[in-house]
Structure formats: structure tokens, C-alpha cells
Short mmCIF file of C-alpha atoms in Angstrom, two decimals:
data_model
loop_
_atom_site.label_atom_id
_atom_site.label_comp_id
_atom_site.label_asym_id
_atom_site.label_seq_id
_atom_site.Cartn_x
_atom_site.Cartn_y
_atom_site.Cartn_z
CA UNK X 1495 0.00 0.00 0.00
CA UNK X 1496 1.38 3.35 -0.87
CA UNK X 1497 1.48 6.47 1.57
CA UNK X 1498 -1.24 8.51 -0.58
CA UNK X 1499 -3.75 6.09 0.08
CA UNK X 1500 -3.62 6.45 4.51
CA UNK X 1501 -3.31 10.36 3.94
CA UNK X 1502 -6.38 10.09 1.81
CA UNK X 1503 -8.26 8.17 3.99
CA UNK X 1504 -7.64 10.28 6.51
CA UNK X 1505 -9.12 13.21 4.45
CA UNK X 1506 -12.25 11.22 3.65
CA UNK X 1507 -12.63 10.63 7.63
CA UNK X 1508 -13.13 14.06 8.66
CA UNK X 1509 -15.23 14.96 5.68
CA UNK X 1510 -17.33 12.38 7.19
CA UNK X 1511 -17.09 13.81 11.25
CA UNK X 1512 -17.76 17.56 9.64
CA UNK X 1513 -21.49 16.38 8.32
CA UNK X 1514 -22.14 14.34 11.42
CA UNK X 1515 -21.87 17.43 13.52
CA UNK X 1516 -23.97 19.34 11.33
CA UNK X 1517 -26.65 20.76 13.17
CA UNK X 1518 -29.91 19.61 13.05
CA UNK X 1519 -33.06 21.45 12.68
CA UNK X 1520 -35.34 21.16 15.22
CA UNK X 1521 -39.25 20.16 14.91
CA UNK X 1522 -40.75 23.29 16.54
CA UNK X 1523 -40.59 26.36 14.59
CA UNK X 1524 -39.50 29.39 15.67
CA UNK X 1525 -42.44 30.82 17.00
CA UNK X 1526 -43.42 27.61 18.96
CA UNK X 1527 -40.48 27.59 20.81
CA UNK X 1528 -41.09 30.97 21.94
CA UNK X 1529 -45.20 30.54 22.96
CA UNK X 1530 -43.26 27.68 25.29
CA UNK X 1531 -41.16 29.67 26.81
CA UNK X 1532 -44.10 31.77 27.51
CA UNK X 1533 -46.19 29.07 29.19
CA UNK X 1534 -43.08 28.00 30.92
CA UNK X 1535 -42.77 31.54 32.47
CA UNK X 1536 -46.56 32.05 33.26
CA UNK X 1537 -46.74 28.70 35.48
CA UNK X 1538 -46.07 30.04 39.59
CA UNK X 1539 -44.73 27.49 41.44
CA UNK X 1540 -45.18 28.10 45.02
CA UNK X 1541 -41.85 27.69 47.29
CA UNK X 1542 -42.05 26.34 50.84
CA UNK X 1543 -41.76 29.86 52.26
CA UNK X 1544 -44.94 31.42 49.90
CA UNK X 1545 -47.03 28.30 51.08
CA UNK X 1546 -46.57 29.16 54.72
CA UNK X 1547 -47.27 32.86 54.32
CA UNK X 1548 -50.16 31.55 52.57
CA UNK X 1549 -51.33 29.80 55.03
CA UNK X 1550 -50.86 32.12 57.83
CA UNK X 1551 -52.37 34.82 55.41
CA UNK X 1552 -55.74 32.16 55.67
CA UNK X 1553 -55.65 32.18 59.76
CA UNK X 1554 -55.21 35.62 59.56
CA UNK X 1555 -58.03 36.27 57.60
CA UNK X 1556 -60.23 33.74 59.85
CA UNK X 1557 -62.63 35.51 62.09
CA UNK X 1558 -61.57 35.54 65.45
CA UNK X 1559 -63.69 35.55 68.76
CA UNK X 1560 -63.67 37.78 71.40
CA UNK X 1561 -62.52 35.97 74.55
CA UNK X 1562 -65.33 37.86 76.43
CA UNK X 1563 -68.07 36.12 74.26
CA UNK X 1564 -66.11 32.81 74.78
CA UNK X 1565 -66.63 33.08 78.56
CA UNK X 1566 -70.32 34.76 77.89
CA UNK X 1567 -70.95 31.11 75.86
CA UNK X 1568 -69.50 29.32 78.54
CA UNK X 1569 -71.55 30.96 81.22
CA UNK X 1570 -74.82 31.32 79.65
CA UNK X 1571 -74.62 26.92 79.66
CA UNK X 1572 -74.70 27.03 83.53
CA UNK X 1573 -77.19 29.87 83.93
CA UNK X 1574 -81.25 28.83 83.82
CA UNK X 1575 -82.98 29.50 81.01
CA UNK X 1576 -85.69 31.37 82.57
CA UNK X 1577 -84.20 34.17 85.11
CA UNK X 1578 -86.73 35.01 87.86
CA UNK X 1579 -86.93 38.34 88.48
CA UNK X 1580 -85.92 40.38 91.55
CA UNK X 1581 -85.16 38.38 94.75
CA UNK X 1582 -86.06 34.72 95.77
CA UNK X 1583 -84.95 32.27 98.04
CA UNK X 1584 -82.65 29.48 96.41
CA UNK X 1585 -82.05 25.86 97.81
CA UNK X 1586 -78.18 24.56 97.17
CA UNK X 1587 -76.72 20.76 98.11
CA UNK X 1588 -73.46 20.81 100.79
CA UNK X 1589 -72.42 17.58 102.12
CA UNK X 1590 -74.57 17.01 105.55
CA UNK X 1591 -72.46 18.25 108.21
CA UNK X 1592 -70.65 20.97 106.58
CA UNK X 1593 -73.88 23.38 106.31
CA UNK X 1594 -72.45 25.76 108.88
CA UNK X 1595 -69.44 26.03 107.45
CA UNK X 1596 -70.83 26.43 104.25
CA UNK X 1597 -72.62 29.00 105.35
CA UNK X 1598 -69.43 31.07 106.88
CA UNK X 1599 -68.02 30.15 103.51
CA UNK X 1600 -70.78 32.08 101.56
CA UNK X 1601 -70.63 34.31 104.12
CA UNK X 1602 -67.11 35.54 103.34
CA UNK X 1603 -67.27 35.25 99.72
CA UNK X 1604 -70.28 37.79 99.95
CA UNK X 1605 -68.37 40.37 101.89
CA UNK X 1606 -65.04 40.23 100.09
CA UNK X 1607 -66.86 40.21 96.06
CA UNK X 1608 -69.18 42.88 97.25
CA UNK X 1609 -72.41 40.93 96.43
CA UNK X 1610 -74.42 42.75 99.29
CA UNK X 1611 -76.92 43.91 96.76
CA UNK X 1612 -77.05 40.94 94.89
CA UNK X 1613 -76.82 38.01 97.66
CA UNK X 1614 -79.31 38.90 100.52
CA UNK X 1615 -79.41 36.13 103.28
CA UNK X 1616 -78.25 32.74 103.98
CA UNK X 1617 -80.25 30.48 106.52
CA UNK X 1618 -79.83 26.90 107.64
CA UNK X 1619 -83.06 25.78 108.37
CA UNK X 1620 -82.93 24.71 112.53
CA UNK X 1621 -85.26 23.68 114.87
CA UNK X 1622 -85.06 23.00 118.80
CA UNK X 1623 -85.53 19.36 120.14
CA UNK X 1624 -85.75 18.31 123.36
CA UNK X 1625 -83.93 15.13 124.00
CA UNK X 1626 -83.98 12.79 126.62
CA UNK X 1627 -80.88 10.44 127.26
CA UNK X 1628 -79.41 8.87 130.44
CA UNK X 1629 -82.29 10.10 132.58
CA UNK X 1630 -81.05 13.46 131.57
CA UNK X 1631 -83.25 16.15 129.48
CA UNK X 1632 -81.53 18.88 127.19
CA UNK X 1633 -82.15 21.09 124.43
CA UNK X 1634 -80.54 20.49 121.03
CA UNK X 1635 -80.66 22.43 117.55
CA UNK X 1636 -81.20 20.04 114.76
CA UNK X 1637 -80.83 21.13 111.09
CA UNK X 1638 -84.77 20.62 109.35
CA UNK X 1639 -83.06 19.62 106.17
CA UNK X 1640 -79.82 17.93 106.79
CA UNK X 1641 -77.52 18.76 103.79
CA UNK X 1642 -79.51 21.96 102.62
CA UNK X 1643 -78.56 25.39 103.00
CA UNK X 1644 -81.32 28.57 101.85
CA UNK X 1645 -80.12 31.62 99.97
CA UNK X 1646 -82.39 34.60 99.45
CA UNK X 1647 -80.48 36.45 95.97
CA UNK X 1648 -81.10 37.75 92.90
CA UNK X 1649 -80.46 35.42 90.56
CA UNK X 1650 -77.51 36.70 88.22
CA UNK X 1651 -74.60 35.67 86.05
CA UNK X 1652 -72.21 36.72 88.66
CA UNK X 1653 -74.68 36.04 91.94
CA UNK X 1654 -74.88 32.32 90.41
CA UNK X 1655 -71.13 32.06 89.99
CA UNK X 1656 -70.39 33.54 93.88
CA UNK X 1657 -72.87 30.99 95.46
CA UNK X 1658 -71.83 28.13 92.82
CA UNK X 1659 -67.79 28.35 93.50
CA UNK X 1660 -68.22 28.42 97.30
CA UNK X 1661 -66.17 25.78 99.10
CA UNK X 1662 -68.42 22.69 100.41
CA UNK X 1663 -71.24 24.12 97.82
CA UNK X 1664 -72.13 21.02 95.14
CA UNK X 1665 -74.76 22.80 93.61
CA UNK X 1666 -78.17 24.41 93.45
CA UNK X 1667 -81.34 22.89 94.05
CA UNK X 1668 -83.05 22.16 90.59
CA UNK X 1669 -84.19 20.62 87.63
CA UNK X 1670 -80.64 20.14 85.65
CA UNK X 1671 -78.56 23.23 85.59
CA UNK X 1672 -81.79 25.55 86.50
CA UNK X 1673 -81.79 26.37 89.32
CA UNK X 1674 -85.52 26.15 91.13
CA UNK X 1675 -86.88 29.03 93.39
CA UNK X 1676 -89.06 28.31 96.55
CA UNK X 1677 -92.56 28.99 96.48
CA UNK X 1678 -93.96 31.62 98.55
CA UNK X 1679 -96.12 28.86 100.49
CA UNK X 1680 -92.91 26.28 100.82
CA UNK X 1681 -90.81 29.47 102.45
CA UNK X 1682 -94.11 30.57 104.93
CA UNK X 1683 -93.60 26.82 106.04
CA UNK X 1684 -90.26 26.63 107.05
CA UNK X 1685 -90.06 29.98 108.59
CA UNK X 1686 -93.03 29.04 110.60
CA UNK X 1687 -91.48 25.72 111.72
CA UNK X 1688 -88.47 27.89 112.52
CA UNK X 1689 -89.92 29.78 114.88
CA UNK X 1690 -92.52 27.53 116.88
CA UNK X 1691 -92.32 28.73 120.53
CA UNK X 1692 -92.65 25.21 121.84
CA UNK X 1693 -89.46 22.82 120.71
CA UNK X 1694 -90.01 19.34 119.63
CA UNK X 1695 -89.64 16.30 121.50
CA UNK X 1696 -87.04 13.84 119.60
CA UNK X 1697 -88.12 10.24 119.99
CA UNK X 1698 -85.62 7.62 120.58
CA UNK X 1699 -88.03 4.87 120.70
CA UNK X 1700 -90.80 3.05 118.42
CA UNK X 1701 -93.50 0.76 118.74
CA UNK X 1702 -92.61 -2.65 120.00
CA UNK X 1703 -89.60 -1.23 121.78
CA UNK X 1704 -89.02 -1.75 125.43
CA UNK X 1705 -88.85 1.35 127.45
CA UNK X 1706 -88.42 2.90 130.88
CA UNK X 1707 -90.72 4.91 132.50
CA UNK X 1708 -87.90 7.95 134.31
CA UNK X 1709 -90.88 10.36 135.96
CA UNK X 1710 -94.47 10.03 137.63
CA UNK X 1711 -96.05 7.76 139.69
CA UNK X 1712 -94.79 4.99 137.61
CA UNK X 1713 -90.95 5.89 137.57
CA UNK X 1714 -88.59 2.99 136.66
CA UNK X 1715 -90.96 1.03 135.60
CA UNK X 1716 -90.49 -0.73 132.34
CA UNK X 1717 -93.19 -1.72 129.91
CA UNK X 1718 -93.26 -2.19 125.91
CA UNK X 1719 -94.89 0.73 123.55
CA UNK X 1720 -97.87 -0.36 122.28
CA UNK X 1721 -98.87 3.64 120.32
CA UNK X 1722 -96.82 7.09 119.44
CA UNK X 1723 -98.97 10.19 119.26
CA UNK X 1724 -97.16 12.52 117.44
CA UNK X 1725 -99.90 15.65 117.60
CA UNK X 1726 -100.43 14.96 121.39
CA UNK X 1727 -97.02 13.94 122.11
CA UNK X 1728 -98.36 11.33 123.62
CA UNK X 1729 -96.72 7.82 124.28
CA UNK X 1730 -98.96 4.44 125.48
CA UNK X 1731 -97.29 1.92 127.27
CA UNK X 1732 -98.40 -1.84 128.31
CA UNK X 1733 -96.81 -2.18 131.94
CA UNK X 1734 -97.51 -4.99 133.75
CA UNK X 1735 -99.13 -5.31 137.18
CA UNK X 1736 -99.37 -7.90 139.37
CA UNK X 1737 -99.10 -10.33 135.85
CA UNK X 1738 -101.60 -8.44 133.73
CA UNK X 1739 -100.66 -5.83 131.02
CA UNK X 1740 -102.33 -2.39 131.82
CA UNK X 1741 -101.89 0.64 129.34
CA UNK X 1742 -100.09 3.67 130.28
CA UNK X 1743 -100.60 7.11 128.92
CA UNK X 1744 -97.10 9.24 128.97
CA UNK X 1745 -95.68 11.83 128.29
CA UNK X 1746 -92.56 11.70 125.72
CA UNK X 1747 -90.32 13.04 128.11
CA UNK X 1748 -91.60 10.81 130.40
CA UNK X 1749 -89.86 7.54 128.78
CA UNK X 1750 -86.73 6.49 127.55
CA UNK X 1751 -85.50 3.60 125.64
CA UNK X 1752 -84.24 1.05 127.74
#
């Protein structure tokens, strides 16, 4: 092989590499390449920091409410539906034994929220009893409604909450969360059981008990109640007598249980 035929070769070669880099025309015209650039440029793609904004822009623009009509809301669930107006007297629930200090409770709260005007008087029901134990006769103060405390107010948003909050206070009197006044004729009886001149005799004994007989003409004696007369305070007891059983009328102090 002669040297003119490598160098022309050689020649042919990068005839051939000169048209393979020829460029080639593309299938979009002018003009559509440029409408694509277009729509390229017109599509907004949000970044991570515009979506936030975004969304705080939304809770920003979310009506807010007033934290006064939250606690309005809240209240208005507790109060009755139906407000009585002017004063009343109100019944609320303590645990029985605490209604004295419930009541010095109340008491307090009154005088240190300034509810004077608002939150009138608060009465534990009491009556006097006369009881008889160990041969030994003495006056006691028993509560009429064990448990119960009475509130003469007028019934408000802020009345309700005072009484409501009080230590020992579990809640008002009522059907649900309404709270129930007295009626005029229920109040007239408990004041007038309040203040009954005579006090009441507390019974220790029932019928079919054995008792003893501590004053009259039949002192010590022991016999079996055969009748309890509440109105009369009245007591009958069988005593026995030379081996018969002869009915004596008593008084309720006049007997014990034995």
C-alpha cells in the first residue's frame, strides 16, 4: 500500500465527522419555541416559604372571637334558662355536716366580692328538740333539712357564679342546671317551723320497743310501747301489774328507751 492512500483516507474521515456534527433542525418552529417559553414563564410554582405565608395569610383572615363572648358562651350553659326576676330564696346541696361552714363560707365570699346587693341572706333551716338520754333532758338544735342550705339572691350571672364556686357548695337545688326558686307557700312553712315557741320532742323509741318509765307515779318502771302520738305527744305503754298488762298514757319526756 502506498502512503497517498492512509493520507487520503484520513481526508475522507473528517469529511465524514464535519457532516455528522452538522446541526440539526429542530421540529418546533420558531415561534413555537417561543409561545413555550411563555407558558413555561406564566406557570407560579409556590416555594415552601410562599405556602406558609399563605397559610398564615388564611388564619389571619379567619374571624376571630372575642374571649369575652367565649366566657359569655361558657356561662350562659350554667345559667337557667328562665331568670326570675328580683329576689327569691334558692335551695343549694353541701355535704350534711358541713352546712355551717358552708354557710361562713358564703358568708365571706359575699363580703369580700361585694355581692351585698345581689346576695341577701343565707339560713340553715334549725329547729329545737328536746332530748332525753341517760335520765337526763336537754335542748338540742337540729338542722330541718340535713344537707340543705337557703339563699335569698337575685339570681344573676355573677350572683350564680359567687354561690356556685363556694367551698363545700355542690350545687343548686333544681331541675338540671336551672336552678328552682321556693314557692312563697314552701318558704311561709319553714319559717313558721323555725320559729314555733314550743321545741319538739325527739323520739328515741318506736313501737314494739321496750322502754323505761324515768318520771311520775310509775318511775322505773319498764313496759313495751304499744302507740306514738305525734300531735299529742303522747306515748302508750303496756306495763304490767301484778301479771296483767295495763296501758299507760305518757308523756314523751316521760320515757326512755331502755
Amino acid at each position: 500500500m502506498s502512503l497517498q492512500e492512509p493520507k487520503d483516507q484520513f481526508e475522507r474521515e473528517i469529511e465524514d465527522s464535519d457532516e455528522e456534527s452538522a446541526p440539526v433542525e429542530s421540529p418546533l418552529s420558531s415561534s413555537d419555541t417561543f409561545a413555550s417559553s411563555d407558558e413555561s414563564e406564566s406557570v407560579d410554582v409556590p416555594t415552601s416559604d410562599e405556602t406558609e405565608s399563605s397559610d398564615s395569610d388564611d388564619e389571619l383572615e379567619k374571624p376571630r372571637v372575642p374571649v369575652k363572648e367565649k366566657q359569655s358562651a361558657a356561662s350562659d350553659e350554667s345559667l337557667p334558662s328562665d331568670i326570675p326576676e328580683g329576689p327569691a330564696w334558692f335551695v343549694i346541696h353541701c355535704y350534711s355536716g358541713y352546712e355551717n361552714k358552708v354557710r361562713h363560707n358564703l358568708e365571706q365570699r359575699i363580703e369580700t366580692m361585694g355581692m351585698k346587693d345581689r346576695i341577701f341572706d343565707v339560713v340553715i333551716p334549725t329547729q329545737e328538740e328536746i332530748e332525753v338520754k341517760d335520765g337526763k333532758r336537754r335542748t338540742v338544735e337540729r338542722h330541718i333539712f340535713p344537707g340543705y342550705v337557703l339563699v335569698n339572691m337575685q339570681l344573676t350571672e355573677e350572683s350564680w357564679y359567687v354561690v356556685r364556686n363556694t367551698p363545700g357548695v355542690t350545687g343548686f337545688v333544681g331541675m338540671g342546671n336551672n336552678p328552682t326558686p321556693l314557692r312563697p307557700e314552701e318558704v311561709s312553712q319553714i319559717i313558721k317551723r323555725m320559729e314555733a315557741e314550743a321545741p319538739t320532742v325527739k323520739v328515741t323509741y318506736k313501737v314494739g320497743e321496750r322502754v323505761r318509765i324515768i318520771d311520775g307515779p310509775f318511775n322505773d318502771f319498764r313496759g313495751m310501747v304499744s302507740e306514738i302520738d305525734m300531735e299529742r305527744t303522747k306515748v302508750r305503754v303496756m306495763v304490767s301489774f301484778f301479771g296483767r298488762e295495763t296501758p299507760v298514757e305518757l308523756d314523751f319526756l316521760q320515757v326512755e328507751k331502755a
